[in-house]
Coordinates of C-alpha atoms in Angstrom, one line a residue:
M1 CA 194.8 213.7 110.9
P2 CA 191.1 212.7 111.2
S3 CA 190.1 210.3 114.0
L4 CA 189.3 206.7 113.4
E5 CA 185.7 207.4 114.4
V6 CA 185.4 210.1 111.7
L7 CA 186.8 207.8 109.0
C8 CA 184.5 205.0 110.0
A9 CA 181.5 207.3 110.0
H10 CA 182.4 208.5 106.5
E11 CA 182.6 205.0 105.1
E12 CA 179.4 203.7 106.8
D13 CA 176.6 202.7 104.4
I14 CA 173.3 204.6 104.5
F15 CA 170.2 202.3 104.3
D16 CA 168.6 202.5 100.9
P17 CA 165.6 200.2 100.3
K18 CA 166.2 200.3 96.6
I19 CA 169.5 198.6 97.2
H20 CA 169.2 196.7 100.5
L21 CA 165.6 195.4 99.9
D22 CA 166.1 194.7 96.2
Y23 CA 165.3 191.0 96.3
S24 CA 165.1 188.8 93.3
P25 CA 164.4 185.0 93.4
A26 CA 167.1 182.6 92.5
E27 CA 167.4 181.8 88.8
N28 CA 168.6 178.2 89.0
V29 CA 167.8 175.9 91.9
F30 CA 168.7 172.2 92.2
S31 CA 167.9 169.9 95.1
L32 CA 169.7 167.0 96.7
A33 CA 167.0 164.8 95.2
D34 CA 167.9 166.1 91.7
L35 CA 171.5 164.9 92.3
G36 CA 170.4 161.5 93.7
I37 CA 171.7 162.4 97.2
E38 CA 169.6 161.2 100.1
E39 CA 168.6 163.8 102.7
H40 CA 169.5 163.1 106.4
E41 CA 169.5 164.9 109.7
Y42 CA 172.3 167.4 108.8
T43 CA 171.0 168.4 105.4
T44 CA 168.4 170.8 103.9
P45 CA 166.6 170.0 100.6
I46 CA 168.3 172.6 98.4
A47 CA 171.7 171.5 97.1
G48 CA 172.5 174.9 95.5
F49 CA 171.3 177.8 93.5
S50 CA 172.5 180.8 91.5
G51 CA 170.8 184.2 91.7
P52 CA 170.5 187.3 89.5
G53 CA 171.7 189.6 92.3
D54 CA 174.2 192.2 91.1
V55 CA 176.8 194.1 93.1
L56 CA 178.4 195.8 90.1
G57 CA 176.9 199.2 91.1
Q58 CA 178.8 199.0 94.4
L59 CA 182.2 198.4 92.8
R60 CA 184.6 201.4 93.0
V61 CA 187.3 199.8 90.8
Q62 CA 186.2 198.1 87.6
P63 CA 187.6 194.6 87.1
S64 CA 190.0 193.9 84.2
Q65 CA 188.5 192.8 80.9
E66 CA 191.9 191.8 79.4
A67 CA 191.6 188.7 77.2
L68 CA 194.4 186.2 77.0
P69 CA 194.9 183.8 74.0
L70 CA 194.4 180.1 74.7
T71 CA 197.0 177.5 73.9
D72 CA 196.0 174.2 72.2
E73 CA 196.3 172.4 75.6
E74 CA 193.9 175.0 77.2
E75 CA 191.4 174.6 74.3
A76 CA 191.4 170.9 74.9
Y77 CA 191.3 171.0 78.7
D78 CA 189.0 168.5 80.3
P79 CA 188.4 169.3 84.0
L80 CA 187.3 165.7 84.8
S81 CA 190.5 164.1 83.5
G82 CA 193.0 166.9 83.9
S83 CA 194.1 169.0 86.8
S84 CA 191.6 171.3 88.6
V85 CA 191.8 174.3 90.9
I86 CA 190.4 172.2 93.7
P87 CA 190.0 168.4 93.3
W88 CA 186.9 166.4 94.3
H89 CA 186.0 167.3 97.9
V90 CA 183.3 168.3 100.3
D91 CA 183.6 171.6 102.2
S92 CA 184.4 172.0 105.9
Y93 CA 181.1 173.8 106.5
P94 CA 177.5 173.1 105.4
Y95 CA 177.0 176.0 102.9
V96 CA 179.2 178.1 100.8
C97 CA 178.5 181.4 98.9
I98 CA 180.8 182.2 96.0
I99 CA 180.7 185.8 94.6
M100 CA 182.5 186.5 91.4
L101 CA 184.6 189.8 91.4
S102 CA 186.3 189.3 88.0
D103 CA 184.9 190.0 84.5
T104 CA 184.1 186.6 82.9
T105 CA 183.5 187.9 79.4
H106 CA 186.6 186.1 77.9
M107 CA 186.8 183.4 80.6
K108 CA 186.7 179.7 79.5
G109 CA 186.0 177.1 82.1
G110 CA 185.4 177.9 85.8
E111 CA 182.4 175.6 86.2
T112 CA 181.7 173.7 89.4
Y113 CA 181.3 169.9 88.8
I114 CA 179.0 168.1 91.1
S115 CA 179.0 164.3 91.8
G116 CA 175.6 162.7 92.4
K117 CA 173.8 160.0 90.5
D118 CA 175.8 161.4 87.6
I119 CA 178.3 164.3 87.2
Q120 CA 176.7 167.7 86.4
A121 CA 178.4 171.0 85.6
V122 CA 177.1 174.1 87.2
R123 CA 178.1 177.3 85.4
G124 CA 180.2 179.6 87.5
P125 CA 178.9 183.0 88.6
S126 CA 179.3 185.9 86.3
L127 CA 180.7 189.3 87.5
G128 CA 178.7 190.6 90.5
T129 CA 176.6 187.4 91.0
A130 CA 176.8 184.5 93.4
V131 CA 176.4 180.7 93.6
V132 CA 175.3 179.1 96.8
L133 CA 176.1 175.4 97.3
Q134 CA 175.4 172.9 100.1
G135 CA 179.1 172.1 99.8
G136 CA 179.4 170.2 103.0
Q137 CA 177.2 167.4 101.6
V138 CA 177.7 167.7 97.8
K139 CA 181.0 166.3 96.4
H140 CA 182.3 168.8 93.9
L141 CA 185.4 170.2 92.1
A142 CA 186.3 173.6 90.7
A143 CA 187.5 173.6 87.1
R144 CA 190.4 175.7 85.9
T145 CA 189.7 178.9 84.0
F146 CA 191.6 180.2 80.9
G147 CA 191.3 183.3 78.7
S148 CA 191.3 186.1 81.2
A149 CA 194.0 187.8 83.3
E150 CA 192.4 187.2 86.6
R151 CA 189.7 185.2 88.4
I152 CA 189.0 186.7 91.9
T153 CA 186.2 185.4 94.1
T154 CA 185.1 185.8 97.7
I155 CA 184.0 182.7 99.5
T156 CA 181.9 182.8 102.7
S157 CA 180.7 179.7 104.6
F158 CA 177.5 179.4 106.6
R159 CA 175.5 177.0 108.7
A160 CA 171.7 176.8 109.2
A161 CA 170.6 179.2 112.0
E162 CA 167.4 177.2 112.7
V163 CA 167.2 176.0 116.4
G164 CA 167.1 172.2 116.5
R165 CA 169.1 171.7 113.3
F166 CA 172.7 170.7 114.1
D167 CA 175.5 170.8 111.5
D168 CA 178.3 168.3 110.9
S169 CA 181.0 170.8 110.1
R170 CA 184.6 169.6 110.2
L171 CA 188.1 171.2 110.0
A172 CA 189.8 168.6 107.7
N173 CA 190.3 171.1 104.8
L174 CA 191.8 173.8 107.1
R175 CA 194.0 172.3 109.8
A176 CA 196.9 171.4 107.5
Y177 CA 197.4 175.1 106.5
D178 CA 195.8 177.2 109.2
N179 CA 197.0 178.9 112.4
L180 CA 195.6 176.3 114.8
P181 CA 195.3 178.4 118.0
E182 CA 193.3 181.0 116.1
L183 CA 191.3 178.5 114.2
Y184 CA 190.4 176.5 117.3
S185 CA 189.5 179.7 119.2
Q186 CA 187.0 180.7 116.5
W187 CA 185.8 177.1 116.2
S188 CA 185.2 176.8 119.9
V189 CA 183.2 180.0 120.1
Y190 CA 181.0 179.1 117.2
R191 CA 180.3 175.6 118.5
L192 CA 179.8 176.6 122.1
R193 CA 177.4 179.4 121.0
K194 CA 175.4 176.9 119.0
M195 CA 175.1 174.6 122.1
R196 CA 174.2 177.6 124.3
D197 CA 171.5 178.7 121.8
E198 CA 170.0 175.2 121.8
I199 CA 170.0 175.1 125.6
D200 CA 168.5 178.6 125.9
A201 CA 165.7 177.6 123.5
A202 CA 165.0 174.5 125.5
L203 CA 164.8 176.5 128.8
V204 CA 162.3 178.9 127.2
K205 CA 160.2 176.1 126.0
I206 CA 160.2 174.4 129.4
D207 CA 159.3 177.6 131.1
R208 CA 156.4 178.3 128.8
T209 CA 155.2 174.7 129.2
T210 CA 155.2 175.0 133.0
Q211 CA 153.5 178.4 132.9
A212 CA 150.8 177.0 130.7
G213 CA 150.2 174.1 133.0
H214 CA 151.1 171.5 130.5
S215 CA 152.8 168.2 131.3
F216 CA 156.6 168.2 130.8
V217 CA 157.7 165.9 128.0
H218 CA 161.0 164.5 129.3
Q219 CA 161.9 162.7 126.0
E220 CA 162.5 166.1 124.3
T221 CA 165.2 166.9 126.9
E222 CA 166.6 163.4 126.6
N223 CA 166.9 163.8 122.8
L224 CA 168.5 167.3 123.1
C225 CA 171.1 166.0 125.6
E226 CA 171.9 163.2 123.2
E227 CA 172.4 165.6 120.3
L228 CA 174.4 168.0 122.4
S229 CA 176.6 165.1 123.5
K230 CA 177.3 164.1 119.9
Y231 CA 177.9 167.7 118.9
A232 CA 180.3 168.4 121.8
K233 CA 182.3 165.2 121.0
R234 CA 182.6 166.2 117.3
T235 CA 183.7 169.7 118.4
A236 CA 186.5 168.3 120.5
R237 CA 187.7 165.6 118.0
Q238 CA 188.2 168.2 115.3
M239 CA 190.8 170.0 117.4
V240 CA 193.8 167.9 116.6
D241 CA 196.9 168.4 118.8
P242 CA 198.9 171.2 117.0
E243 CA 202.1 169.3 117.8
I244 CA 200.9 166.3 115.8
R245 CA 200.0 168.5 112.9
D246 CA 203.4 170.4 113.0
D247 CA 205.4 167.2 113.1
L248 CA 203.6 165.6 110.2
A249 CA 203.8 168.9 108.2
R250 CA 207.6 168.8 108.5
K251 CA 207.8 165.2 107.4
Y252 CA 205.0 164.9 104.8
G253 CA 204.0 168.5 104.0
A254 CA 200.5 169.9 104.0
H255 CA 199.8 168.0 100.7
G256 CA 200.9 164.7 102.3
I257 CA 198.5 165.3 105.2
A258 CA 195.7 166.0 102.8
K259 CA 196.4 162.7 101.0
A260 CA 196.2 160.6 104.2
G261 CA 192.9 159.0 103.0
N262 CA 194.6 157.9 99.8
Y263 CA 197.5 156.4 101.8
W264 CA 195.0 154.5 103.9
Q265 CA 193.2 153.0 100.9
T266 CA 196.6 151.8 99.6
V267 CA 197.2 150.1 103.0
R268 CA 193.7 148.6 103.0
S269 CA 194.2 147.0 99.5
A270 CA 197.7 145.6 100.3
P271 CA 198.4 141.9 100.7
Q272 CA 198.0 140.7 104.3
A273 CA 196.3 144.1 105.1
K274 CA 194.0 142.6 107.7
V275 CA 196.9 141.2 109.8
M276 CA 199.0 144.4 109.5
I277 CA 196.0 146.7 110.4
A278 CA 195.2 144.5 113.4
D279 CA 198.8 144.7 114.7
A280 CA 198.8 148.5 114.2
T281 CA 195.5 148.8 116.0
K282 CA 196.7 146.8 119.0
S283 CA 199.8 149.0 119.0
A284 CA 197.6 152.1 119.1
E285 CA 195.6 150.7 122.0
D286 CA 198.6 149.5 124.0
N287 CA 201.4 152.0 123.3
M288 CA 199.9 155.3 122.0
P289 CA 198.1 157.3 124.7
R290 CA 197.1 160.0 122.2
M291 CA 195.0 157.4 120.3
K292 CA 192.8 156.4 123.3
N293 CA 189.8 158.5 122.4
Y294 CA 190.0 157.6 118.7
T295 CA 190.2 153.8 119.4
L296 CA 187.2 154.1 121.7
D297 CA 185.3 156.0 118.9
W298 CA 186.1 153.2 116.5
C299 CA 185.0 150.4 118.9
Q300 CA 181.7 152.2 119.5
T301 CA 181.0 153.0 115.8
R302 CA 181.9 149.4 114.8
A303 CA 179.5 148.0 117.4
R304 CA 176.7 150.3 116.3
I305 CA 176.9 149.5 112.6
Q306 CA 177.1 145.8 113.4
R307 CA 173.8 146.2 115.1
G308 CA 172.4 147.9 112.0
A309 CA 172.7 151.5 113.0
K310 CA 173.1 154.2 110.4
E311 CA 176.3 156.3 110.8
R312 CA 177.6 159.1 108.6
G313 CA 181.1 160.1 107.8
T314 CA 183.0 162.4 105.5
N315 CA 182.4 159.9 102.6
G316 CA 178.7 159.4 103.3
L317 CA 176.8 156.5 104.8
I318 CA 178.7 154.0 106.9
V319 CA 177.2 150.4 106.8
W320 CA 178.5 147.1 108.1
D321 CA 180.0 144.7 105.6
E322 CA 181.6 141.7 107.2
K323 CA 183.6 141.0 104.0
V324 CA 185.5 144.3 104.4
D325 CA 185.1 144.9 108.1
Y326 CA 185.4 148.4 109.7
F327 CA 188.9 149.3 110.8
L328 CA 190.4 152.0 112.9
G329 CA 191.6 153.8 109.8
D330 CA 188.1 153.8 108.4
E331 CA 186.9 155.6 111.6
L332 CA 189.6 158.2 111.4
E333 CA 188.9 158.8 107.7
A334 CA 185.1 159.0 108.5
Q335 CA 185.8 161.8 111.1
G336 CA 188.0 163.7 108.7
L337 CA 191.0 163.3 111.0
N338 CA 193.7 163.2 108.3
E339 CA 196.4 164.1 110.8
I340 CA 195.5 161.4 113.3
L341 CA 195.2 158.8 110.5
L342 CA 198.6 159.7 109.1
Y343 CA 200.1 159.9 112.6
W344 CA 198.8 156.3 113.4
M345 CA 200.1 154.9 110.1
D346 CA 203.4 156.6 110.5
K347 CA 204.1 155.5 114.1
T348 CA 203.0 151.8 113.5
G349 CA 204.9 151.3 110.2
L350 CA 201.8 151.1 107.9
M351 CA 203.3 154.0 105.8
E352 CA 206.1 151.6 104.8
V353 CA 203.4 149.8 102.8
V354 CA 202.6 153.0 101.0
I355 CA 206.2 153.7 100.2
D356 CA 206.7 150.2 98.9
F357 CA 203.7 150.7 96.5

């Protein structure tokens, strides 16, 4: 039997500039401005693009081209009013690359719908091509497909590698389903390496400044420390206690955890909501030790937006409105902490309001 080294050597790609340097510019590019979405510290200008790149020549097994007849319901399918593969959402990570591995000749649907100043449909990738989307900032849904026997894609997430550009990744879409020890291990390594890279870059810059005899600008270090502090706190908050996740999954299921935001909006719109939420918040502060960090986050965010500061959450810009206030549930939803939001509502009786509705 051949050794593992021999097998790996046999499968290793040989560099070919005709393949590996065969660059073609993107065919369709659209920006956040095109969608009416404001840029901020965590974004880059390009919202998404599709390219002409072709991987067909590297496929060893040809995808199926079997066509399936469409029913009347499938012919009349409207992805914006009917069910979708993935409903309206933003991704956990800043960028996503979707490569189509199935033949789309007979495929109906499969577009990605993007919500901005209006709703736009982006045609899905054809066989061997890719679409890149700034999915962590752009709200989108994936339409169902009909007419073909399969629809297989690979999806890879990315963040910007640029030093000085921090990302606002979150784990809300993953925690309800994933192996949390493994997820948190990978998450910690990725986030700690980012912070290490930022610190290393700052040390190099300080060393060069000193060697050149220039004056040290302490404000740059102050700003970096502030960013690292915020980044470290977001890193920690996203690692929800596995015990909380598991208990909620047994009671509500992964789907119920994912709907925590919907449950919260039901509570928010209920009669006497302000009194019930105030009582539940006091209970969290007095009787729920696990809620200590989250209630502190809420107090700090609420104070900042009352002073006019701009804050951002999973649903976009957070601004102070004294008519609606800013509650603990709003803070948990803004951080993408579905499990903590549902845990709090469950333990304080707010979920009884949802059941009554």
